[in-house]
Short mmCIF file of C-alpha atoms and ligand atoms in Angstrom, two decimals:
data_model
loop_
_atom_site.label_atom_id
_atom_site.label_comp_id
_atom_site.label_asym_id
_atom_site.label_seq_id
_atom_site.Cartn_x
_atom_site.Cartn_y
_atom_site.Cartn_z
CA MET A 1 76.58 114.44 54.57
CA GLN A 2 73.63 115.90 52.56
CA ASP A 3 73.84 112.55 50.69
CA VAL A 4 73.34 110.57 53.86
CA ILE A 5 70.45 112.81 54.84
CA ASN A 6 68.83 112.28 51.52
CA LYS A 7 69.18 108.55 51.86
CA ILE A 8 67.70 108.61 55.32
CA ASN A 9 64.72 110.45 54.12
CA GLU A 10 64.28 108.11 51.16
CA LEU A 11 64.41 105.09 53.39
CA ALA A 12 62.15 106.57 56.09
CA ASN A 13 59.55 107.23 53.33
CA GLY A 14 58.97 103.62 52.80
CA LEU A 15 58.78 102.77 56.56
CA GLY A 16 56.16 103.52 59.24
CA ASP A 17 56.86 104.74 62.63
CA ILE A 18 60.41 103.60 63.60
CA SER A 19 61.96 103.72 67.14
CA LEU A 20 65.73 103.44 67.32
CA MET A 21 67.69 103.31 70.60
CA GLU A 22 71.18 104.38 71.26
CA VAL A 23 72.62 102.44 74.29
CA CYS A 24 75.60 104.64 75.04
CA GLY A 25 75.63 107.94 76.71
CA GLY A 26 78.38 109.16 74.40
CA HIS A 27 76.10 108.70 71.37
CA THR A 28 73.21 110.65 73.38
CA ASN A 29 75.74 113.45 73.75
CA VAL A 30 76.40 113.62 70.05
CA ILE A 31 72.90 113.25 68.97
CA LEU A 32 71.74 116.17 71.08
CA LYS A 33 74.85 118.28 70.65
CA TYR A 34 74.48 118.20 66.89
CA GLY A 35 70.73 118.32 66.85
CA ILE A 36 70.48 115.05 65.11
CA ARG A 37 66.94 114.23 66.24
CA LYS A 38 65.74 117.50 64.69
CA ILE A 39 66.97 116.71 61.14
CA LEU A 40 65.48 113.10 61.02
CA PRO A 41 62.13 112.76 59.45
CA SER A 42 59.26 112.69 61.82
CA ASN A 43 58.60 109.03 61.86
CA ILE A 44 62.13 108.19 62.77
CA LYS A 45 62.30 108.38 66.65
CA LEU A 46 65.55 108.20 68.60
CA LEU A 47 65.39 106.89 72.24
CA SER A 48 68.21 107.03 74.87
CA GLY A 49 68.73 103.82 76.78
CA PRO A 50 70.68 102.59 79.62
CA GLY A 51 74.05 103.52 78.44
CA CYS A 52 75.03 105.71 81.47
CA PRO A 53 76.57 103.39 84.16
CA VAL A 54 76.15 106.16 86.75
CA CYS A 55 72.35 106.24 86.02
CA VAL A 56 71.69 102.57 86.31
CA THR A 57 73.68 101.88 89.54
CA SER A 58 70.90 101.10 92.15
CA GLN A 59 70.01 103.40 94.99
CA LYS A 60 71.04 100.60 97.33
CA GLU A 61 74.51 100.53 95.99
CA ILE A 62 74.84 104.23 96.27
CA ASP A 63 73.41 104.12 99.95
CA SER A 64 75.68 101.15 100.79
CA ILE A 65 78.85 103.07 99.76
CA ILE A 66 77.90 106.12 101.58
CA GLU A 67 77.09 104.17 104.73
CA MET A 68 80.62 102.61 104.49
CA ALA A 69 82.07 105.97 104.15
CA LEU A 70 80.29 107.23 107.13
CA ASN A 71 81.57 104.41 109.06
CA GLY A 72 85.11 105.29 108.52
CA ILE A 73 85.90 103.06 105.41
CA LYS A 74 88.07 105.11 103.05
CA ILE A 75 86.75 105.26 99.54
CA VAL A 76 88.24 106.36 96.16
CA SER A 77 86.13 106.69 93.09
CA TYR A 78 85.43 108.83 90.05
CA GLY A 79 84.03 112.43 90.53
CA ASP A 80 80.56 111.53 88.97
CA MET A 81 79.87 108.85 91.61
CA VAL A 82 80.77 111.01 94.45
CA ARG A 83 78.01 113.48 93.42
CA VAL A 84 75.12 110.88 92.93
CA PRO A 85 72.33 111.59 95.41
CA GLY A 86 71.65 108.75 97.94
CA THR A 87 68.61 108.47 100.14
CA LYS A 88 70.10 110.83 102.71
CA MET A 89 73.21 112.49 100.98
CA SER A 90 75.79 111.95 98.26
CA LEU A 91 79.36 110.64 98.94
CA GLU A 92 80.30 114.30 98.53
CA GLY A 93 77.90 115.00 101.59
CA ALA A 94 79.62 112.11 103.53
CA ARG A 95 82.85 113.83 102.68
CA GLY A 96 81.56 117.11 104.18
CA LYS A 97 80.92 115.12 107.43
CA GLY A 98 84.52 114.01 107.53
CA ALA A 99 84.52 110.84 105.45
CA ASP A 100 87.73 110.07 103.59
CA VAL A 101 86.52 110.04 99.99
CA LYS A 102 89.04 110.57 97.34
CA ILE A 103 88.26 111.78 93.68
CA ILE A 104 90.23 110.26 90.85
CA ASP A 105 89.99 110.83 86.96
CA SER A 106 91.20 107.49 85.95
CA ALA A 107 91.31 104.12 87.62
CA SER A 108 95.29 103.86 87.60
CA GLN A 109 95.16 106.78 90.07
CA ALA A 110 93.61 104.57 92.57
CA LEU A 111 96.99 102.86 92.96
CA ASN A 112 97.97 105.79 95.01
CA TYR A 113 95.23 104.90 97.60
CA LYS A 114 95.84 101.22 98.10
CA ASP A 115 94.28 101.49 101.63
CA HIS A 116 91.05 102.69 100.26
CA VAL A 117 88.11 100.60 98.71
CA PHE A 118 87.71 101.43 94.98
CA PHE A 119 84.05 102.07 94.04
CA GLY A 120 84.32 100.64 90.50
CA ILE A 121 81.70 101.47 87.86
CA GLY A 122 81.00 101.26 84.23
CA PHE A 123 80.27 98.64 81.58
CA GLU A 124 82.66 96.31 79.87
CA THR A 125 84.87 99.41 78.84
CA THR A 126 86.11 100.07 82.35
CA ALA A 127 85.75 96.75 83.92
CA PRO A 128 89.55 95.71 82.64
CA MET A 129 90.89 98.56 84.72
CA THR A 130 89.04 97.41 87.73
CA ALA A 131 90.34 93.93 87.24
CA TYR A 132 93.77 95.41 87.04
CA LEU A 133 93.42 97.13 90.44
CA LEU A 134 92.24 93.83 91.81
CA LYS A 135 95.18 92.15 90.63
CA LYS A 136 97.43 94.87 92.24
CA GLY A 137 95.62 94.10 95.50
CA LEU A 138 93.01 96.80 95.99
CA ASN A 139 89.61 96.00 97.47
CA VAL A 140 86.71 96.78 95.27
CA PHE A 141 83.05 97.57 95.77
CA SER A 142 81.98 96.84 92.31
CA ALA A 143 78.98 98.43 90.44
CA HIS A 144 80.13 97.24 87.14
CA ARG A 145 77.38 96.10 84.79
CA LEU A 146 77.23 94.02 81.62
CA LEU A 147 75.26 95.71 78.70
CA LYS A 148 73.71 92.73 76.82
CA PRO A 149 71.58 91.41 79.65
CA ALA A 150 69.85 94.78 80.02
CA MET A 151 69.35 94.98 76.17
CA LYS A 152 67.61 91.54 76.22
CA VAL A 153 65.31 92.90 78.84
CA LEU A 154 64.53 95.89 76.73
CA LEU A 155 63.68 93.62 73.77
CA GLU A 156 61.06 91.77 75.91
CA GLY A 157 58.56 94.52 74.83
CA GLU A 158 57.87 97.14 77.35
CA ILE A 159 58.79 99.53 74.71
CA ARG A 160 58.94 99.01 71.02
CA ILE A 161 62.74 99.03 69.59
CA ASP A 162 63.24 98.54 65.89
CA GLY A 163 67.02 98.70 66.07
CA PHE A 164 69.99 99.60 68.23
CA ILE A 165 72.77 102.06 67.60
CA MET A 166 75.37 99.85 69.38
CA PRO A 167 77.88 101.35 71.79
CA GLY A 168 81.42 101.71 70.26
CA HIS A 169 83.60 101.81 73.24
CA VAL A 170 81.82 98.68 74.80
CA SER A 171 82.24 96.92 71.68
CA VAL A 172 85.95 97.43 71.53
CA ILE A 173 86.19 95.25 74.56
CA THR A 174 83.31 92.79 73.80
CA GLY A 175 83.66 92.61 70.03
CA ALA A 176 81.17 92.88 67.39
CA ASP A 177 80.18 89.15 67.63
CA GLU A 178 78.99 89.54 71.22
CA TRP A 179 75.77 91.22 70.06
CA LYS A 180 74.58 88.63 67.49
CA GLU A 181 72.39 86.73 69.71
CA LEU A 182 70.25 89.78 70.30
CA ASN A 183 68.65 89.11 66.98
CA VAL A 184 67.56 92.58 66.00
CA PRO A 185 68.92 95.11 63.59
CA GLN A 186 72.16 96.70 65.19
CA VAL A 187 74.85 99.00 63.91
CA ILE A 188 78.07 99.49 66.11
CA SER A 189 78.86 103.30 65.69
CA GLY A 190 81.74 105.72 66.39
CA PHE A 191 81.20 109.13 67.93
CA THR A 192 81.39 111.59 65.22
CA PRO A 193 78.23 113.09 64.15
CA GLU A 194 78.87 111.90 60.52
CA LEU A 195 79.37 108.30 61.85
CA VAL A 196 76.20 108.41 63.91
CA MET A 197 74.13 109.63 60.96
CA VAL A 198 75.49 106.82 58.66
CA SER A 199 74.85 104.36 61.39
CA ILE A 200 71.24 105.57 61.47
CA CYS A 201 71.27 105.17 57.59
CA LYS A 202 72.46 101.60 57.89
CA LEU A 203 69.99 100.87 60.57
CA LEU A 204 67.07 101.79 58.47
CA GLU A 205 68.49 99.75 55.62
CA LEU A 206 68.56 96.76 57.81
CA ILE A 207 65.01 97.39 59.01
CA LYS A 208 63.80 97.86 55.35
CA ASN A 209 65.41 94.54 54.53
CA LYS A 210 64.28 92.83 57.60
CA GLN A 211 67.90 91.90 58.47
CA ASN A 212 68.35 91.05 62.13
CA ILE A 213 72.11 91.31 61.89
CA VAL A 214 74.95 93.37 63.43
CA VAL A 215 76.74 95.87 61.16
CA ASN A 216 80.15 97.04 62.40
CA ASN A 217 80.37 100.83 61.44
CA TYR A 218 83.41 101.40 63.72
CA ASP A 219 85.58 98.77 62.44
CA GLU A 220 88.74 101.01 62.77
CA ALA A 221 88.35 100.28 66.55
CA VAL A 222 86.13 97.23 67.02
CA LEU A 223 87.03 93.67 66.03
CA PRO A 224 84.72 90.80 65.60
CA GLN A 225 86.35 89.09 68.71
CA GLY A 226 86.98 92.20 70.66
CA ASN A 227 90.02 92.63 72.92
CA ILE A 228 90.91 89.21 74.01
CA ALA A 229 93.65 90.38 76.52
CA ALA A 230 91.07 92.73 78.24
CA LYS A 231 88.37 90.08 78.43
CA ASN A 232 90.90 87.59 79.86
CA MET A 233 91.76 90.17 82.52
CA ILE A 234 87.94 90.53 83.29
CA LYS A 235 87.53 86.69 83.54
CA GLU A 236 90.42 86.26 85.78
CA GLN A 237 89.44 88.80 88.40
CA LEU A 238 85.70 89.45 88.12
CA LYS A 239 82.65 87.11 87.93
CA PRO A 240 79.13 87.64 86.60
CA VAL A 241 76.45 87.95 89.21
CA ASP A 242 72.71 88.92 89.36
CA ALA A 243 72.17 92.63 90.03
CA GLU A 244 69.56 95.28 90.60
CA TRP A 245 69.47 98.16 88.04
CA ARG A 246 67.84 101.49 88.56
CA GLY A 247 64.57 101.27 86.47
CA PHE A 248 65.06 97.71 85.57
CA GLY A 249 65.07 95.85 88.78
CA MET A 250 66.90 92.59 89.13
CA ILE A 251 68.73 91.29 86.03
CA LYS A 252 70.41 87.84 85.95
CA SER A 253 74.02 87.79 85.38
CA SER A 254 74.24 91.35 84.59
CA ALA A 255 77.01 92.64 86.84
CA LEU A 256 80.61 91.84 87.77
CA GLU A 257 82.00 91.25 91.32
CA PRO A 258 85.53 90.26 92.49
CA VAL A 259 86.27 86.65 92.13
CA ASN A 260 88.25 86.68 95.37
CA ASP A 261 85.75 87.30 98.30
CA GLN A 262 88.59 88.75 100.42
CA GLN A 263 88.82 91.73 97.94
CA ASN A 264 85.02 92.12 97.64
CA ALA A 265 84.03 95.18 99.86
CA ARG A 266 80.39 94.00 99.80
CA ILE A 267 81.56 90.78 101.70
CA ILE A 268 84.13 92.49 103.73
CA TYR A 269 81.76 95.11 105.02
CA VAL A 270 78.70 93.26 105.05
CA ASP A 271 77.94 94.11 108.72
CA ILE A 272 77.88 97.80 107.78
CA ILE A 273 75.74 97.62 104.71
CA LYS A 274 73.30 94.85 105.44
CA ASN A 275 70.91 97.21 107.16
CA VAL A 276 71.15 100.02 104.75
CA LYS A 277 67.58 101.52 104.31
CA THR A 278 66.96 102.83 100.81
CA ASP A 279 64.04 105.23 99.83
CA ILE A 280 63.40 105.96 96.06
CA ASP A 281 62.74 109.49 95.19
CA THR A 282 59.33 108.88 93.50
CA ALA A 283 59.12 112.12 91.74
CA CYS A 284 62.42 111.54 89.88
CA ARG A 285 61.94 109.68 86.86
CA CYS A 286 65.35 108.25 86.17
CA GLY A 287 63.95 104.77 86.28
CA ASP A 288 61.86 105.52 83.16
CA VAL A 289 64.49 107.72 81.38
CA VAL A 290 67.13 104.82 81.34
CA LYS A 291 64.64 102.54 79.64
CA GLY A 292 63.56 105.06 76.95
CA LEU A 293 60.11 105.09 78.46
CA CYS A 294 60.07 108.91 78.89
CA SER A 295 62.33 111.82 77.88
CA PRO A 296 63.84 113.98 80.62
CA HIS A 297 61.53 116.72 79.46
CA GLU A 298 58.74 114.60 80.88
CA CYS A 299 60.13 114.69 84.34
CA PRO A 300 58.37 117.40 86.48
CA LEU A 301 61.55 117.99 88.22
CA PHE A 302 63.59 118.66 85.09
CA GLY A 303 65.39 122.03 84.90
CA ASP A 304 64.11 123.68 88.19
CA GLU A 305 64.24 121.29 91.01
CA CYS A 306 66.85 119.13 89.35
CA SER A 307 69.84 120.55 87.42
CA PRO A 308 73.56 119.61 87.02
CA GLN A 309 74.35 122.14 89.88
CA MET A 310 71.74 120.46 92.19
CA PRO A 311 71.05 116.95 90.72
CA ARG A 312 68.10 115.23 92.27
CA GLY A 313 68.51 112.15 90.35
CA ALA A 314 71.48 110.13 88.92
CA CYS A 315 70.67 110.90 85.28
CA MET A 316 71.56 114.60 85.91
CA VAL A 317 75.04 113.85 87.29
CA SER A 318 77.17 112.31 84.64
CA ASP A 319 78.22 113.64 81.24
CA GLU A 320 76.66 110.45 79.71
CA GLY A 321 73.23 110.92 81.61
CA ALA A 322 70.42 111.74 79.40
CA CYS A 323 68.94 114.30 81.77
CA ARG A 324 72.23 116.23 82.00
CA ILE A 325 72.79 115.99 78.30
CA THR A 326 69.36 117.26 77.64
CA TYR A 327 69.77 120.17 80.15
CA VAL A 328 72.99 121.21 78.41
CA TYR A 329 71.80 121.17 74.90
CA GLU A 330 68.00 121.26 74.86
CA ARG A 331 66.82 123.26 77.88
FE1 LIG B 401 65.83 112.27 87.74
FE2 LIG B 401 66.36 114.94 87.48
FE3 LIG B 401 66.11 113.36 85.35
FE4 LIG B 401 64.01 114.08 86.76
S1 LIG B 401 65.34 115.52 85.57
S2 LIG B 401 64.45 112.10 85.90
S3 LIG B 401 64.79 114.16 88.88
S4 LIG B 401 67.76 113.03 87.04
#
């Protein structure tokens, strides 16, 4: 490992200020847990991006699913989604008021609740499982997102990004070739601290050599073409749609919804959700955190008014959320 650190120092010496972004909450976790930011040279900055699906789900979607639950629609979802604060309450709060909200650890458990609406979330990694549930006949409220459209928005320049540490799990499904059109230095990384450090080193090499290419530093799991069967399953059951992201606003073709309208809970329950009123908590800076525009420490609520025990914003809920990870390792 010392060799890699030496190489990073050597490369950084010949470069000016460099901003690298990791777009996977799993990488943020490794980076903070192992203090990787602290051992990098001072001109190499690591930013956390929109790699936490819980964090980028829009407030409107959270409020809509809560409204459905309060109106007697049975909901099943992952524990994180149940705790995300909506405008008035969370799904957990709705459960306290008598709503039927089941919590599962994996999508396959949703098959035990076929009369419930599955609140599906995640990037390309979890979309195949939601597609499978649709195939099995469940109705779905999909908050699934596609990562590449958001990365394109990031590259439009609100913040300077010199290279991306690319998400390993998402790339297992999409394949390494998916990212070529981003035309920026990228290294697909695994999740050990060693792999992340090597990925940073390779990124600096690409930047130094002005190579806007994708390097696959996780080739034991990621193929150039990805997982074809999983991609076909997504294509069969889900279609790309425009969607609003927390912090980003509307992004074209950046989300997935059921192909079959009769299984799409947004359509089935449109009368319940069409008048949902959403208020954004203006003190919470999640919208800036997911774009790398501010660190969790810069949010005035961090630590005291917002903690994993009492989350005020979505980024404090999930293990992939930058605020929660920062609270755990850097508070
Ligand atoms: Fe939002 Fe809490 Fe993070 Fe502040 S610390 S940005 S309130 S999640």
